[in-house]
Amino acid sequence: MADEARDYLLRQFETAWALTQYHLDGLTTEECLWRPARKGLHVQPLPDGTWRADWPEHEGYDLGPSSLAWLTWHLGFWWSMVLDHSFGGGTLSRESVMWPGNADAVREWIGQLKGQWQDVLERTTDEDLRSPRRTRWPFQDRPFGDVVAWANVELTKSAAELGYARFLYAVSDR
């Protein structure tokens, strides 16, 4: 059974992606920019028309709930970072990852990252998963399989957060 571990991780990824895609489908820009509370992580428009995401100093509950814009930014951020640091130049930083500005652009961005990641996973061998050669972010000196497993968990977490925020939006008084 060549590449058995890769196949497990790929199936896990496909499940996590299906959950994420469910919550991205039909997402509107209005939903993205809605804030579930006065406090919480969000994105800020800059004078040049780009959108910069807030970055917390800590991860305490007193930050408040994140907006859908921030949640979609965070999904794109960590996926962009993993792809760049594992398969690119490794120079991408948080500050250079901007929120796309609207829900359609979010779906396009996240869809492109999904496609890149799936291509990587489909070409990855079990030997690659055991090697630390591509492990540069968010871990170092660990098997690349740890990064893939982490990314699958992170994608699942993102799906749950997106779904919960959309439920809040649906019943809010806006």
JSON list of C-alpha atoms in Angstrom, two decimals, residues 24 27-29 32 51 72 76 98-113:
[
{"chain": "A", "resi": 24, "resn": "LEU", "atom": "CA", "xyz": [-18.20, 29.80, 1.84]},
{"chain": "A", "resi": 27, "resn": "LEU", "atom": "CA", "xyz": [-21.29, 34.12, 1.69]},
{"chain": "A", "resi": 28, "resn": "THR", "atom": "CA", "xyz": [-21.89, 37.82, 1.02]},
{"chain": "A", "resi": 29, "resn": "THR", "atom": "CA", "xyz": [-19.65, 40.82, 1.48]},
{"chain": "A", "resi": 32, "resn": "CYS", "atom": "CA", "xyz": [-18.11, 39.41, 5.91]},
{"chain": "A", "resi": 51, "resn": "TRP", "atom": "CA", "xyz": [-7.65, 45.56, 3.64]},
{"chain": "A", "resi": 72, "resn": "THR", "atom": "CA", "xyz": [-11.68, 34.24, 5.87]},
{"chain": "A", "resi": 76, "resn": "GLY", "atom": "CA", "xyz": [-6.10, 32.48, 3.55]},
{"chain": "A", "resi": 98, "resn": "MET", "atom": "CA", "xyz": [-4.31, 41.15, 2.73]},
{"chain": "A", "resi": 99, "resn": "TRP", "atom": "CA", "xyz": [-8.03, 40.42, 2.86]},
{"chain": "A", "resi": 100, "resn": "PRO", "atom": "CA", "xyz": [-9.35, 40.40, -0.75]},
{"chain": "A", "resi": 101, "resn": "GLY", "atom": "CA", "xyz": [-12.09, 43.00, -0.15]},
{"chain": "A", "resi": 102, "resn": "ASN", "atom": "CA", "xyz": [-15.30, 41.15, -1.01]},
{"chain": "A", "resi": 103, "resn": "ALA", "atom": "CA", "xyz": [-16.91, 37.72, -0.73]},
{"chain": "A", "resi": 104, "resn": "ASP", "atom": "CA", "xyz": [-16.46, 36.77, -4.39]},
{"chain": "A", "resi": 105, "resn": "ALA", "atom": "CA", "xyz": [-12.74, 37.56, -4.19]},
{"chain": "A", "resi": 106, "resn": "VAL", "atom": "CA", "xyz": [-12.53, 35.58, -0.93]},
{"chain": "A", "resi": 107, "resn": "ARG", "atom": "CA", "xyz": [-14.02, 32.49, -2.61]},
{"chain": "A", "resi": 108, "resn": "GLU", "atom": "CA", "xyz": [-11.63, 32.88, -5.55]},
{"chain": "A", "resi": 109, "resn": "TRP", "atom": "CA", "xyz": [-8.58, 33.32, -3.28]},
{"chain": "A", "resi": 110, "resn": "ILE", "atom": "CA", "xyz": [-9.47, 30.44, -0.98]},
{"chain": "A", "resi": 111, "resn": "GLY", "atom": "CA", "xyz": [-10.36, 28.26, -3.97]},
{"chain": "A", "resi": 112, "resn": "GLN", "atom": "CA", "xyz": [-6.95, 28.90, -5.53]},
{"chain": "A", "resi": 113, "resn": "LEU", "atom": "CA", "xyz": [-5.19, 28.05, -2.28]}
]
